[in-house]
Coordinates of C-alpha atoms in Angstrom, one line a residue:
Chain A
X1 CA -14.6 1.9 -20.0
X2 CA -14.9 -0.5 -16.3
X3 CA -15.4 0.3 -13.0
X4 CA -13.0 -1.0 -10.1
X5 CA -11.9 -3.8 -13.0
X6 CA -15.0 -4.1 -13.7
X7 CA -15.5 -4.0 -17.8
X8 CA -19.0 -2.8 -19.3
X9 CA -18.2 -5.6 -22.3
X10 CA -19.7 -5.3 -26.3
X11 CA -21.4 -8.1 -28.4
X12 CA -18.2 -9.5 -30.1
X13 CA -19.8 -7.9 -33.6
X14 CA -20.3 -3.9 -32.0
X15 CA -16.4 -4.2 -31.6
X16 CA -14.1 -2.3 -34.3
X17 CA -14.3 -4.8 -37.4
X18 CA -11.4 -4.2 -39.0
X19 CA -8.9 -6.7 -39.4
X20 CA -5.7 -6.5 -35.4
X21 CA -3.7 -9.4 -36.7
X22 CA -6.5 -12.0 -36.7
X23 CA -5.4 -15.4 -35.7
X24 CA -3.9 -17.0 -39.3
X25 CA -4.9 -20.3 -39.7
X26 CA -1.3 -22.6 -42.3
X27 CA -3.0 -24.7 -44.9
X28 CA -6.5 -23.1 -45.4
X29 CA -7.4 -21.7 -49.0
X30 CA -9.0 -23.3 -51.9
X31 CA -6.4 -25.3 -54.1
X32 CA -6.1 -27.8 -50.7
X33 CA -10.4 -28.0 -51.5
X34 CA -11.1 -31.4 -52.7
X35 CA -13.1 -30.8 -56.4
X36 CA -16.8 -32.0 -55.3
X37 CA -16.7 -29.7 -53.4
X38 CA -15.4 -26.7 -54.5
X39 CA -18.6 -25.5 -55.7
X40 CA -19.9 -25.1 -51.4
X41 CA -17.0 -22.6 -51.3
X42 CA -17.9 -19.4 -49.6
X43 CA -17.5 -16.3 -52.4
X44 CA -17.7 -14.0 -49.8
X45 CA -15.3 -14.4 -46.7
X46 CA -17.8 -14.1 -43.2
X47 CA -18.5 -11.6 -41.6
X48 CA -16.7 -12.6 -38.6
X49 CA -15.0 -10.5 -36.0
X50 CA -11.5 -9.4 -36.1
X51 CA -10.2 -9.7 -33.0
X52 CA -6.6 -10.9 -32.0
X53 CA -6.4 -13.4 -29.4
X54 CA -6.3 -11.2 -26.8
X55 CA -9.2 -9.5 -27.0
X56 CA -11.0 -12.5 -28.0
X57 CA -10.2 -14.8 -24.4
X58 CA -10.5 -11.0 -22.9
X59 CA -14.0 -10.7 -24.1
X60 CA -15.5 -14.3 -23.0
X61 CA -13.1 -13.9 -19.8
X62 CA -15.1 -10.0 -18.7
X63 CA -19.1 -11.5 -20.3
X64 CA -17.7 -14.6 -17.2
X65 CA -17.5 -12.1 -14.6
X66 CA -21.4 -11.0 -14.9
X67 CA -22.1 -14.4 -14.1
X68 CA -23.2 -14.6 -10.1
X69 CA -23.7 -18.5 -9.6
X70 CA -22.6 -21.2 -6.2
X71 CA -19.0 -20.5 -6.9
X72 CA -18.7 -16.5 -6.6
X73 CA -21.8 -16.2 -4.1
X74 CA -24.9 -16.8 -1.9
X75 CA -28.2 -18.3 -4.2
X76 CA -30.5 -18.5 -1.7
X77 CA -33.6 -19.6 -5.0
X78 CA -36.0 -21.1 -3.5
X79 CA -38.1 -24.0 -4.9
X80 CA -34.0 -23.9 -7.1
X81 CA -32.1 -26.8 -4.3
X82 CA -28.7 -24.4 -5.0
X83 CA -25.9 -26.0 -3.8
X84 CA -22.1 -26.2 -3.9
X85 CA -21.2 -28.3 -6.2
X86 CA -18.5 -30.5 -4.9
X87 CA -14.9 -30.2 -6.7
X88 CA -13.7 -33.9 -6.1
X89 CA -17.3 -34.9 -8.0
X90 CA -14.9 -33.3 -11.3
X91 CA -12.6 -35.6 -11.2
X92 CA -14.6 -38.2 -10.6
X93 CA -16.2 -37.6 -13.6
X94 CA -13.2 -37.0 -15.7
X95 CA -11.2 -40.7 -14.4
X96 CA -11.6 -42.1 -18.5
X97 CA -13.7 -45.1 -17.7
X98 CA -16.7 -42.9 -17.0
X99 CA -16.0 -39.9 -19.3
X100 CA -13.9 -42.0 -22.6
X101 CA -17.1 -44.6 -23.0
X102 CA -19.6 -44.1 -26.2
X103 CA -22.5 -45.6 -25.1
X104 CA -22.7 -47.8 -27.9
X105 CA -20.1 -49.0 -26.8
X106 CA -21.0 -53.3 -25.4
X107 CA -21.9 -54.1 -22.4
X108 CA -19.0 -56.3 -21.6
X109 CA -16.9 -53.5 -21.7
X110 CA -18.9 -50.9 -19.5
X111 CA -18.7 -53.3 -16.4
X112 CA -17.7 -50.3 -14.4
X113 CA -19.9 -47.9 -15.5
X114 CA -22.9 -50.3 -15.7
X115 CA -21.7 -51.6 -11.6
X116 CA -22.0 -47.7 -10.3
X117 CA -25.0 -46.9 -12.5
X118 CA -26.5 -50.0 -10.4
X119 CA -25.5 -49.5 -7.8
X120 CA -27.0 -45.7 -7.9
X121 CA -30.5 -47.0 -8.2
X122 CA -30.8 -49.7 -5.6
X123 CA -29.5 -46.1 -3.9
X124 CA -32.2 -43.8 -5.0
X125 CA -34.6 -47.3 -4.3
X126 CA -34.3 -47.6 -0.7
X127 CA -33.6 -43.6 -0.5
X128 CA -36.9 -42.7 -2.0
X129 CA -38.4 -46.0 -0.3
X130 CA -39.9 -47.0 -3.6
X131 CA -37.8 -49.9 -5.0
X132 CA -37.4 -49.7 -8.0
X133 CA -36.1 -46.8 -10.8
X134 CA -35.1 -45.5 -13.8
X135 CA -32.1 -42.8 -14.9
X136 CA -33.1 -42.3 -17.8
X137 CA -35.0 -39.2 -17.4
X138 CA -32.9 -36.3 -18.9
X139 CA -33.8 -33.7 -15.9
X140 CA -36.9 -32.6 -12.9
X141 CA -40.0 -32.4 -16.0
X142 CA -38.8 -34.8 -18.4
X143 CA -38.5 -36.9 -15.3
X144 CA -42.0 -36.4 -14.2
X145 CA -43.1 -37.2 -18.4
X146 CA -42.6 -40.5 -17.4
X147 CA -44.4 -40.8 -14.3
X148 CA -47.5 -39.8 -16.0
X149 CA -46.5 -42.1 -19.0
X150 CA -46.4 -45.1 -15.9
X151 CA -49.1 -44.3 -14.7
X152 CA -51.0 -44.0 -17.7
X153 CA -49.3 -47.5 -19.3
X154 CA -50.2 -48.5 -15.5
X155 CA -55.0 -47.8 -15.7
X156 CA -54.3 -48.7 -19.3
X157 CA -53.0 -52.5 -18.1
X158 CA -56.2 -52.9 -16.6
X159 CA -58.7 -51.7 -18.7
X160 CA -59.5 -48.7 -16.6
X161 CA -59.5 -46.4 -19.3
X162 CA -62.2 -43.4 -17.7
X163 CA -59.4 -41.8 -16.0
X164 CA -58.4 -39.0 -18.0
X165 CA -57.3 -36.3 -14.9
X166 CA -55.1 -35.9 -13.0
X167 CA -55.2 -33.7 -9.6
X168 CA -52.5 -31.0 -8.9
X169 CA -52.8 -28.4 -6.2
X170 CA -52.7 -24.4 -6.9
X171 CA -49.0 -24.4 -5.4
X172 CA -47.7 -27.0 -7.8
X173 CA -44.2 -25.9 -9.9
X174 CA -45.4 -25.4 -13.9
X175 CA -44.0 -28.7 -15.4
X176 CA -46.5 -30.6 -13.4
X177 CA -49.7 -29.3 -14.9
X178 CA -47.8 -29.4 -17.6
X179 CA -47.0 -33.1 -17.9
X180 CA -50.1 -34.0 -17.6
X181 CA -51.6 -32.5 -20.3
X182 CA -48.5 -33.7 -22.4
X183 CA -49.4 -37.0 -21.5
X184 CA -52.5 -36.4 -22.5
X185 CA -54.2 -36.1 -19.3
X186 CA -56.4 -33.3 -18.5
X187 CA -54.9 -31.0 -15.5
X188 CA -57.5 -30.6 -11.9
X189 CA -56.6 -27.2 -10.3
X190 CA -57.1 -28.1 -6.7
X191 CA -57.2 -25.1 -4.6
X192 CA -54.9 -25.1 -1.7
X193 CA -56.3 -24.4 2.8
X194 CA -55.6 -20.9 4.0
X195 CA -52.4 -23.3 5.8
X196 CA -51.0 -23.8 2.3
X197 CA -52.0 -27.4 2.4
X198 CA -54.0 -29.7 0.5
X199 CA -57.7 -29.8 2.6
X200 CA -59.2 -33.1 2.6
X201 CA -62.5 -32.4 1.7
X202 CA -61.4 -30.9 -1.5
X203 CA -60.0 -33.5 -2.4
X204 CA -62.6 -36.0 -1.1
X205 CA -64.9 -33.6 -2.9
X206 CA -62.7 -34.0 -6.4
X207 CA -61.4 -38.0 -5.6
X208 CA -63.8 -40.1 -8.4
X209 CA -63.5 -43.2 -10.6
X210 CA -62.2 -40.6 -13.6
X211 CA -59.3 -39.8 -11.8
X212 CA -55.9 -40.7 -11.9
X213 CA -53.6 -39.5 -10.3
X214 CA -53.1 -36.8 -7.5
X215 CA -49.3 -35.0 -7.8
X216 CA -47.5 -33.6 -5.1
X217 CA -45.0 -31.6 -4.1
X218 CA -43.9 -33.0 -0.3
X219 CA -42.9 -30.5 1.6
X220 CA -44.7 -28.3 -0.2
X221 CA -44.0 -25.7 -2.2
X222 CA -44.7 -23.3 0.4
X223 CA -42.1 -25.3 2.1
X224 CA -44.5 -26.7 4.4
X225 CA -44.7 -30.1 5.2
X226 CA -48.1 -31.8 4.3
X227 CA -48.9 -32.6 7.6
X228 CA -52.5 -34.9 6.3
X229 CA -49.8 -37.1 3.6
X230 CA -51.0 -40.8 5.0
X231 CA -54.8 -39.5 4.5
X232 CA -53.7 -38.1 1.7
X233 CA -52.9 -41.3 -0.8
X234 CA -54.8 -43.0 1.4
X235 CA -57.9 -41.6 0.0
X236 CA -56.0 -41.0 -3.8
X237 CA -55.1 -45.6 -3.4
X238 CA -59.1 -45.8 -2.3
X239 CA -60.9 -44.0 -5.6
X240 CA -58.6 -46.2 -7.9
X241 CA -56.2 -43.8 -8.6
X242 CA -52.4 -43.2 -8.3
X243 CA -50.2 -41.0 -5.8
X244 CA -47.2 -39.1 -8.3
X245 CA -44.4 -37.5 -6.2
X246 CA -43.1 -34.2 -7.3
X247 CA -39.6 -34.7 -5.7
X248 CA -38.3 -31.0 -6.3
X249 CA -37.8 -31.1 -2.3
X250 CA -35.8 -34.5 -1.6
X251 CA -33.2 -31.9 0.0
X252 CA -36.2 -31.1 2.8
X253 CA -35.9 -34.3 4.1
X254 CA -33.2 -37.3 2.0
X255 CA -31.7 -39.4 5.0
X256 CA -35.2 -38.6 7.4
X257 CA -37.9 -39.7 5.6
X258 CA -38.6 -42.0 2.7
X259 CA -42.0 -40.6 0.6
X260 CA -42.6 -44.6 -0.5
X261 CA -43.6 -44.6 3.2
X262 CA -45.7 -41.3 2.7
X263 CA -48.1 -44.2 0.7
X264 CA -46.3 -41.5 -2.2
X265 CA -46.9 -44.2 -5.4
X266 CA -44.1 -42.2 -8.1
X267 CA -41.0 -39.6 -7.2
X268 CA -38.6 -38.2 -10.0
X269 CA -35.7 -37.2 -8.4
X270 CA -33.6 -34.3 -9.5
X271 CA -30.3 -34.7 -9.1
X272 CA -28.6 -31.7 -9.9
X273 CA -30.7 -30.1 -6.6
X274 CA -30.3 -32.8 -4.0
X275 CA -26.8 -34.8 -5.1
X276 CA -25.6 -31.5 -6.4
X277 CA -24.9 -32.5 -9.5
X278 CA -24.1 -29.0 -12.1
X279 CA -27.0 -27.1 -11.8
X280 CA -28.2 -24.2 -13.3
X281 CA -28.5 -22.0 -17.6
X282 CA -30.8 -25.8 -19.0
X283 CA -28.8 -28.7 -17.2
X284 CA -27.6 -30.8 -18.7
X285 CA -30.0 -33.4 -15.4
X286 CA -30.5 -35.7 -14.6
X287 CA -34.4 -37.0 -13.2
X288 CA -34.0 -40.6 -12.4
X289 CA -37.6 -42.3 -11.7
X290 CA -38.9 -44.2 -8.7
X291 CA -41.8 -46.6 -8.1
X292 CA -43.2 -49.4 -5.7
X293 CA -44.5 -53.0 -7.2
X294 CA -47.4 -51.3 -8.8
X295 CA -45.5 -49.3 -11.3
X296 CA -41.7 -51.7 -11.3
X297 CA -43.4 -53.4 -14.7
X298 CA -43.7 -50.3 -16.8
X299 CA -40.3 -49.1 -16.2
X300 CA -38.4 -47.4 -19.5
X301 CA -36.0 -49.3 -21.4
X302 CA -33.5 -50.6 -20.4
X303 CA -33.1 -51.1 -17.3
X304 CA -30.2 -52.1 -15.6
X305 CA -29.9 -54.9 -13.9
X306 CA -27.5 -57.9 -12.1
X307 CA -27.2 -62.5 -13.2
X308 CA -24.4 -63.5 -10.8
X309 CA -21.0 -60.9 -10.8
X310 CA -22.2 -59.1 -14.6
X311 CA -24.5 -56.2 -14.5
X312 CA -26.4 -56.0 -18.2
X313 CA -29.1 -54.1 -20.1
X314 CA -32.6 -56.0 -20.2
X315 CA -36.3 -54.7 -21.3
X316 CA -38.6 -55.7 -19.6
X317 CA -42.1 -56.5 -21.4
X318 CA -44.0 -54.0 -20.9
X319 CA -42.1 -51.3 -20.4
X320 CA -42.7 -47.7 -21.8
X321 CA -39.6 -48.0 -24.0
X322 CA -36.3 -45.5 -23.6
X323 CA -37.5 -42.0 -22.9
X324 CA -34.0 -40.9 -24.0
X325 CA -31.4 -41.9 -26.9
X326 CA -29.2 -43.9 -24.1
X327 CA -29.6 -45.3 -20.5
X328 CA -29.0 -41.5 -18.9
X329 CA -26.5 -38.9 -18.1
X330 CA -24.6 -41.2 -16.9
X331 CA -21.8 -38.2 -15.9
X332 CA -24.0 -36.1 -14.2
X333 CA -25.1 -39.6 -12.0
X334 CA -22.1 -40.2 -11.1
X335 CA -21.8 -37.5 -9.8
X336 CA -24.5 -37.6 -8.1
X337 CA -24.0 -41.6 -6.7
X338 CA -20.6 -39.8 -5.6
X339 CA -23.2 -37.2 -4.0
X340 CA -24.2 -40.2 -1.5
X341 CA -21.4 -41.3 -1.2
X342 CA -19.5 -39.2 0.4
X343 CA -22.2 -38.4 3.2
X344 CA -23.4 -42.8 3.2
X345 CA -25.8 -44.4 3.9
X346 CA -25.5 -43.4 8.4
X347 CA -25.2 -39.7 8.1
X348 CA -26.9 -39.0 5.0
X349 CA -30.0 -36.9 7.1
X350 CA -27.3 -34.0 7.5
X351 CA -28.2 -32.8 4.4
X352 CA -32.0 -32.7 5.4
X353 CA -30.7 -31.4 9.0
X354 CA -28.6 -29.0 8.2
X355 CA -31.2 -27.7 4.5
X356 CA -34.2 -26.7 7.3
X357 CA -32.2 -25.7 9.8
X358 CA -30.8 -23.1 7.6
X359 CA -34.0 -22.6 6.5
X360 CA -35.1 -22.0 9.7
X361 CA -32.0 -19.2 10.9
X362 CA -32.5 -17.6 8.4
X363 CA -37.2 -17.5 9.1
X364 CA -36.0 -16.6 12.5
X365 CA -34.5 -14.0 11.9
X366 CA -36.0 -12.3 9.5
X367 CA -39.8 -12.7 9.9
X368 CA -40.6 -9.9 13.0
X369 CA -39.7 -8.1 10.0
X370 CA -40.6 -10.0 7.2
X371 CA -44.4 -11.1 6.3
X372 CA -44.5 -15.0 7.3
X373 CA -47.9 -16.3 6.1
X374 CA -47.7 -19.6 7.6
X375 CA -46.1 -19.6 10.3
X376 CA -44.2 -22.4 12.6
X377 CA -41.8 -24.0 11.8
X378 CA -40.3 -24.2 7.7
X379 CA -38.9 -27.4 5.4
X380 CA -35.7 -27.0 3.3
X381 CA -37.3 -23.5 2.1
X382 CA -38.9 -20.7 4.2
X383 CA -41.3 -18.8 1.7
X384 CA -42.3 -14.4 3.4
X385 CA -43.8 -12.2 1.5
X386 CA -43.5 -8.3 1.1
X387 CA -47.3 -6.8 3.4
X388 CA -44.9 -5.0 5.4
X389 CA -42.8 -2.6 3.6
X390 CA -45.6 -2.6 0.9
X391 CA -47.0 -0.6 3.4
X392 CA -43.6 1.9 2.6
X393 CA -44.4 1.0 -1.5
X394 CA -42.1 -1.6 -1.8
X395 CA -42.4 -4.0 -3.6
X396 CA -40.6 -7.8 -3.8
X397 CA -39.5 -6.7 -6.9
X398 CA -37.4 -3.8 -5.2
X399 CA -36.3 -5.7 -2.2
X400 CA -35.0 -8.0 -4.4
X401 CA -33.2 -6.2 -6.5
X402 CA -31.5 -4.1 -3.5
X403 CA -30.2 -7.6 -2.8
X404 CA -27.9 -7.6 -5.9
X405 CA -26.6 -4.5 -5.1
X406 CA -25.8 -6.2 -1.1
X407 CA -24.1 -9.5 -3.2
X408 CA -26.2 -11.8 -4.0
X409 CA -28.5 -13.5 -5.9
X410 CA -32.7 -13.0 -4.8
X411 CA -34.1 -15.5 -3.5
X412 CA -37.3 -17.0 -5.5
X413 CA -40.5 -13.7 -6.5
X414 CA -43.0 -14.3 -6.7
X415 CA -43.7 -18.3 -6.0
X416 CA -45.6 -20.0 -5.1
X417 CA -47.9 -17.7 -7.4
X418 CA -50.9 -18.9 -3.6
X419 CA -49.2 -15.5 -1.6
X420 CA -49.4 -12.5 -2.7
X421 CA -45.6 -11.2 -3.6
X422 CA -43.9 -14.2 -2.5
X423 CA -39.7 -14.4 -1.4
X424 CA -39.0 -18.2 -1.2
X425 CA -35.9 -18.5 0.1
X426 CA -33.3 -21.7 0.1
X427 CA -29.8 -22.0 1.8
X428 CA -29.3 -25.2 1.8
X429 CA -26.8 -27.5 3.5
X430 CA -24.0 -26.4 2.6
X431 CA -24.0 -22.7 3.0
X432 CA -22.1 -21.6 6.9
X433 CA -24.1 -19.5 9.4
X434 CA -21.3 -16.6 8.5
X435 CA -22.8 -16.5 5.4
X436 CA -26.5 -17.1 6.5
X437 CA -26.3 -14.0 8.5
X438 CA -24.8 -11.2 6.4
X439 CA -27.9 -12.7 3.8
X440 CA -30.2 -11.7 7.1
X441 CA -28.3 -8.5 8.1
X442 CA -28.4 -7.7 4.2
X443 CA -32.5 -8.3 4.0
X444 CA -32.7 -6.5 7.2
X445 CA -30.4 -3.2 6.3
X446 CA -33.2 -3.4 3.1
X447 CA -36.0 -3.4 5.7
X448 CA -35.3 -0.5 8.2
X449 CA -34.3 1.4 4.2
X450 CA -37.6 1.0 2.9
X451 CA -38.9 1.8 7.1
X452 CA -36.3 5.1 6.4
X453 CA -38.4 5.5 3.3
X454 CA -35.4 5.8 0.8
X455 CA -38.3 4.3 -1.8
X456 CA -37.3 6.5 -5.0
X457 CA -33.6 4.0 -4.5
X458 CA -35.1 1.0 -3.7
X459 CA -37.5 0.9 -7.2
X460 CA -34.7 2.6 -9.0
X461 CA -31.8 -0.6 -7.6
X462 CA -29.5 -2.1 -8.7
X463 CA -27.9 0.6 -8.4
X464 CA -23.3 -1.1 -8.4
X465 CA -25.0 -3.8 -10.9
X466 CA -23.4 -4.2 -14.7
X467 CA -26.8 -3.5 -15.8
X468 CA -29.2 -1.4 -14.0
X469 CA -33.1 -2.0 -13.6
X470 CA -34.0 -3.7 -16.8
X471 CA -38.2 -2.1 -18.2
X472 CA -39.2 -6.0 -18.0
X473 CA -42.6 -5.2 -19.1
X474 CA -41.4 -3.1 -22.5
X475 CA -39.5 -6.3 -22.3
X476 CA -42.6 -8.6 -23.1
X477 CA -44.6 -6.9 -24.6
X478 CA -42.8 -4.9 -27.4
X479 CA -39.1 -7.6 -28.2
X480 CA -36.9 -6.9 -29.5
X481 CA -34.7 -10.4 -30.7
X482 CA -32.6 -9.5 -33.3
X483 CA -29.6 -7.9 -33.6
X484 CA -28.4 -4.7 -34.0
X485 CA -32.9 -4.1 -34.0
X486 CA -34.6 -3.4 -37.4
X487 CA -36.0 -0.5 -37.3
Chain B
X1 CA -59.9 -0.8 -5.0
X2 CA -62.5 -0.2 -8.0
X3 CA -65.6 -2.8 -7.6
X4 CA -68.7 -1.2 -9.5
X5 CA -71.4 -2.0 -8.6
X6 CA -73.8 -2.1 -12.6
X7 CA -71.6 -5.3 -12.4
X8 CA -71.3 -9.1 -10.7
X9 CA -68.3 -11.2 -10.0
X10 CA -66.6 -14.5 -9.5
X11 CA -64.7 -15.7 -6.9
X12 CA -62.4 -16.4 -9.5
X13 CA -62.0 -12.2 -9.8
X14 CA -63.9 -12.0 -13.3
X15 CA -66.2 -9.6 -14.0
X16 CA -69.6 -10.0 -16.5
X17 CA -71.9 -7.3 -17.5
X18 CA -74.9 -9.4 -18.4
X19 CA -77.6 -7.5 -20.7
X20 CA -79.7 -9.3 -23.0
X21 CA -78.8 -13.2 -22.8
X22 CA -74.9 -12.0 -23.8
X23 CA -72.8 -10.9 -20.9
X24 CA -69.3 -8.4 -21.7
X25 CA -66.5 -10.5 -18.9
X26 CA -63.1 -9.6 -18.1
X27 CA -60.6 -9.3 -15.0
X28 CA -60.9 -7.0 -12.1
X29 CA -59.3 -4.8 -10.4
X30 CA -58.0 -6.6 -8.0
X31 CA -57.1 -9.5 -10.4
X32 CA -54.8 -6.7 -12.6
X33 CA -53.3 -5.1 -9.9
X34 CA -52.1 -9.1 -7.9
X35 CA -51.4 -9.8 -12.0
X36 CA -48.7 -6.3 -11.6
X37 CA -48.4 -5.7 -15.6
X38 CA -50.9 -8.1 -18.3
X39 CA -48.3 -8.6 -21.4
X40 CA -49.5 -10.9 -23.1
X41 CA -54.3 -12.1 -23.2
X42 CA -54.4 -15.0 -25.0
X43 CA -58.4 -14.7 -26.3
X44 CA -60.3 -17.7 -26.9
X45 CA -62.2 -17.7 -30.7
X46 CA -64.7 -16.5 -31.5
X47 CA -67.8 -19.0 -31.9
X48 CA -65.7 -21.3 -29.4
X49 CA -68.3 -23.6 -26.6
X50 CA -67.3 -21.9 -23.3
X51 CA -68.5 -23.4 -20.1
X52 CA -68.8 -21.2 -16.6
X53 CA -66.1 -22.3 -14.3
X54 CA -63.6 -23.5 -16.6
X55 CA -60.0 -22.3 -18.3
X56 CA -61.7 -19.6 -21.3
X57 CA -58.4 -17.6 -22.1
X58 CA -55.1 -16.9 -19.9
X59 CA -53.3 -13.1 -19.3
X60 CA -49.8 -13.2 -18.8
X61 CA -47.7 -10.9 -16.6
X62 CA -44.6 -10.2 -16.2
X63 CA -45.3 -12.6 -12.5
X64 CA -47.5 -15.1 -14.0
X65 CA -49.8 -16.9 -16.3
X66 CA -53.6 -16.7 -15.2
X67 CA -55.9 -18.4 -16.5
X68 CA -59.4 -16.4 -16.8
X69 CA -62.5 -18.8 -15.5
X70 CA -65.7 -17.5 -18.3
X71 CA -68.5 -16.9 -15.1
X72 CA -71.1 -18.1 -17.9
X73 CA -71.8 -20.7 -20.1
X74 CA -72.7 -20.1 -24.0
X75 CA -70.5 -19.3 -26.8
X76 CA -68.9 -17.0 -27.8
X77 CA -69.4 -14.1 -30.1
X78 CA -67.0 -11.0 -29.8
X79 CA -63.6 -10.6 -28.6
X80 CA -61.6 -7.7 -27.1
X81 CA -59.2 -7.7 -30.6
X82 CA -57.6 -4.5 -29.7
X83 CA -56.4 -6.4 -26.4
X84 CA -53.7 -8.5 -29.2
X85 CA -51.2 -5.0 -30.0
X86 CA -52.4 -3.3 -26.3
X87 CA -52.7 -6.1 -24.0
X88 CA -51.9 -2.7 -21.6
X89 CA -55.3 -1.6 -21.4
X90 CA -56.3 -5.1 -19.0
X91 CA -54.3 -2.9 -16.5
X92 CA -55.1 0.7 -16.9
X93 CA -58.8 0.4 -17.9
X94 CA -60.2 -3.3 -16.4
X95 CA -63.6 -2.7 -16.8
X96 CA -64.1 -0.8 -19.9
X97 CA -61.6 -0.9 -22.4
X98 CA -60.2 -3.6 -20.9
X99 CA -63.1 -5.9 -21.8
X100 CA -61.5 -10.1 -22.2
X101 CA -64.6 -11.6 -24.4
X102 CA -68.3 -11.3 -25.1
X103 CA -70.4 -14.8 -24.3
X104 CA -73.7 -15.5 -25.5
X105 CA -75.3 -16.8 -22.7
X106 CA -77.0 -21.1 -22.4
X107 CA -77.9 -20.6 -19.0
X108 CA -75.6 -22.6 -16.9
X109 CA -73.2 -19.7 -14.3
X110 CA -70.6 -20.5 -12.1
X111 CA -71.5 -18.6 -8.6
X112 CA -71.5 -14.7 -9.1
X113 CA -71.7 -12.5 -6.4
X114 CA -72.9 -8.6 -6.3
X115 CA -70.4 -6.1 -5.9
X116 CA -70.8 -5.7 -2.5
X117 CA -70.6 -9.3 -1.8
X118 CA -67.2 -9.1 -3.8
X119 CA -65.8 -6.2 -1.6
X120 CA -66.5 -8.5 1.7
X121 CA -65.4 -11.9 -0.6
X122 CA -61.9 -9.7 -1.1
X123 CA -61.7 -8.9 2.6
X124 CA -61.5 -12.5 3.2

């Protein structure tokens, strides 16, 4: 079964299992197994699919063709910064001096890698305005946890054990309250103002001597810059608490503005977002954390420092200890260093400029047709809703599915939670005007389809994808976790 | 939008029916509609002490996971165990079979609105 050479591919276990000339491996048999292992020999053959080599290769290639990825098309998933990962970075990561080393090798034999990672620490410090950097955390949420552990250690070192609460705006990424809670803090949600930003009076009312930190994302998840950021961080500091910055949206200001200058004390950096390392499908990521002087003594160990011409790993006395089994996901980190180096200090701001320009281009082309909940210039992502299309019974989910039929990965939907029917669109700096126009044309055509009363077709979209609309509700209420299903 | 006049409502979109010192509560029509298809309800333990305005249950829909805030302080005396196998009752009958818990009140309560005030609040 196939249409236009896009194959309907069964699972491996759904193929006919009769032997079809599978690969014969020589020299594997009972007589070659040492005596002490013979008790563990299988009594019956394993129930493996019996496929020939070309069938096996075709199976996996066909499955891979069902994937949508940044190398096959536009991927405007808001809050995720799905930018192109330059191929040259992959080549650099495969250089033997980087690829063929081991975390347990003696320091003096990995000076090249340590030198690069040390430089990256310095660069991330300069970019964030927070000069002390750990590269250890495995990804963004792990960076959040590491940051909160340092904040916990900071208050404990001051003998201040009353500070058990962490304030988090209701627009935050879900990982923020999870990280705070995992670290033993009680997350306290603070409602956003009507313009989607932090309300100073609400913040003031929630600050007291039990608050350890405020966690905030700037620009926030509605794509808007927290214009009161200086007052916000000053209020938090006056109350004796620290400000944790979620660096998920760093792409909006990299090279232009520095979180450290805004009064943020601690920031994680998702290199798989901002610095174009491979992303999605569960990693590998890397989530370096940058801190100011107050938190520097608590950075995870070991940390890389330079003594004379040599790079070494050292453990500081007040460190919270290691948060990963090695110095960090070095292969990912070096790709990030390559992305930064490709722009260089004088051109890094072009990342943010182009990302913000792209998002605003989309906003201006779509804001007459789709509801714009927070008018005005957005940062690196543009937030729309389905309020206008709702009049025709069309919801955000229908618009997202209709986009699939038109060849685009949907935007992030129903997030942030504070906006009903949210559609969060993040183009990133790596997309051309041609791509942005094609996406906007598709969005306008979908709105027109809704306007023309073509609701039935839209509510059953996608029509051209390998699978049609899935019943997400049934899947969540009555999940089938075995294959084949047991009755 | 159904807003029964014999119930009180919170600004977090819970409803409460007070009979003597027992408060039956659930989430409002507006809340279930905004959340979409409910796929799981995490009920509080019977006997648990709850504080007005603090989360005491969780509803999960295909779109989001949301806290349910206790309208009154007190002790949970009964929960709607039907929701464990049929969370969709919150969608189909939020004020009836979709109730979440009964709390024996100890006096504390959050700001509760009558139906008219809640309707006005929703319009804002």
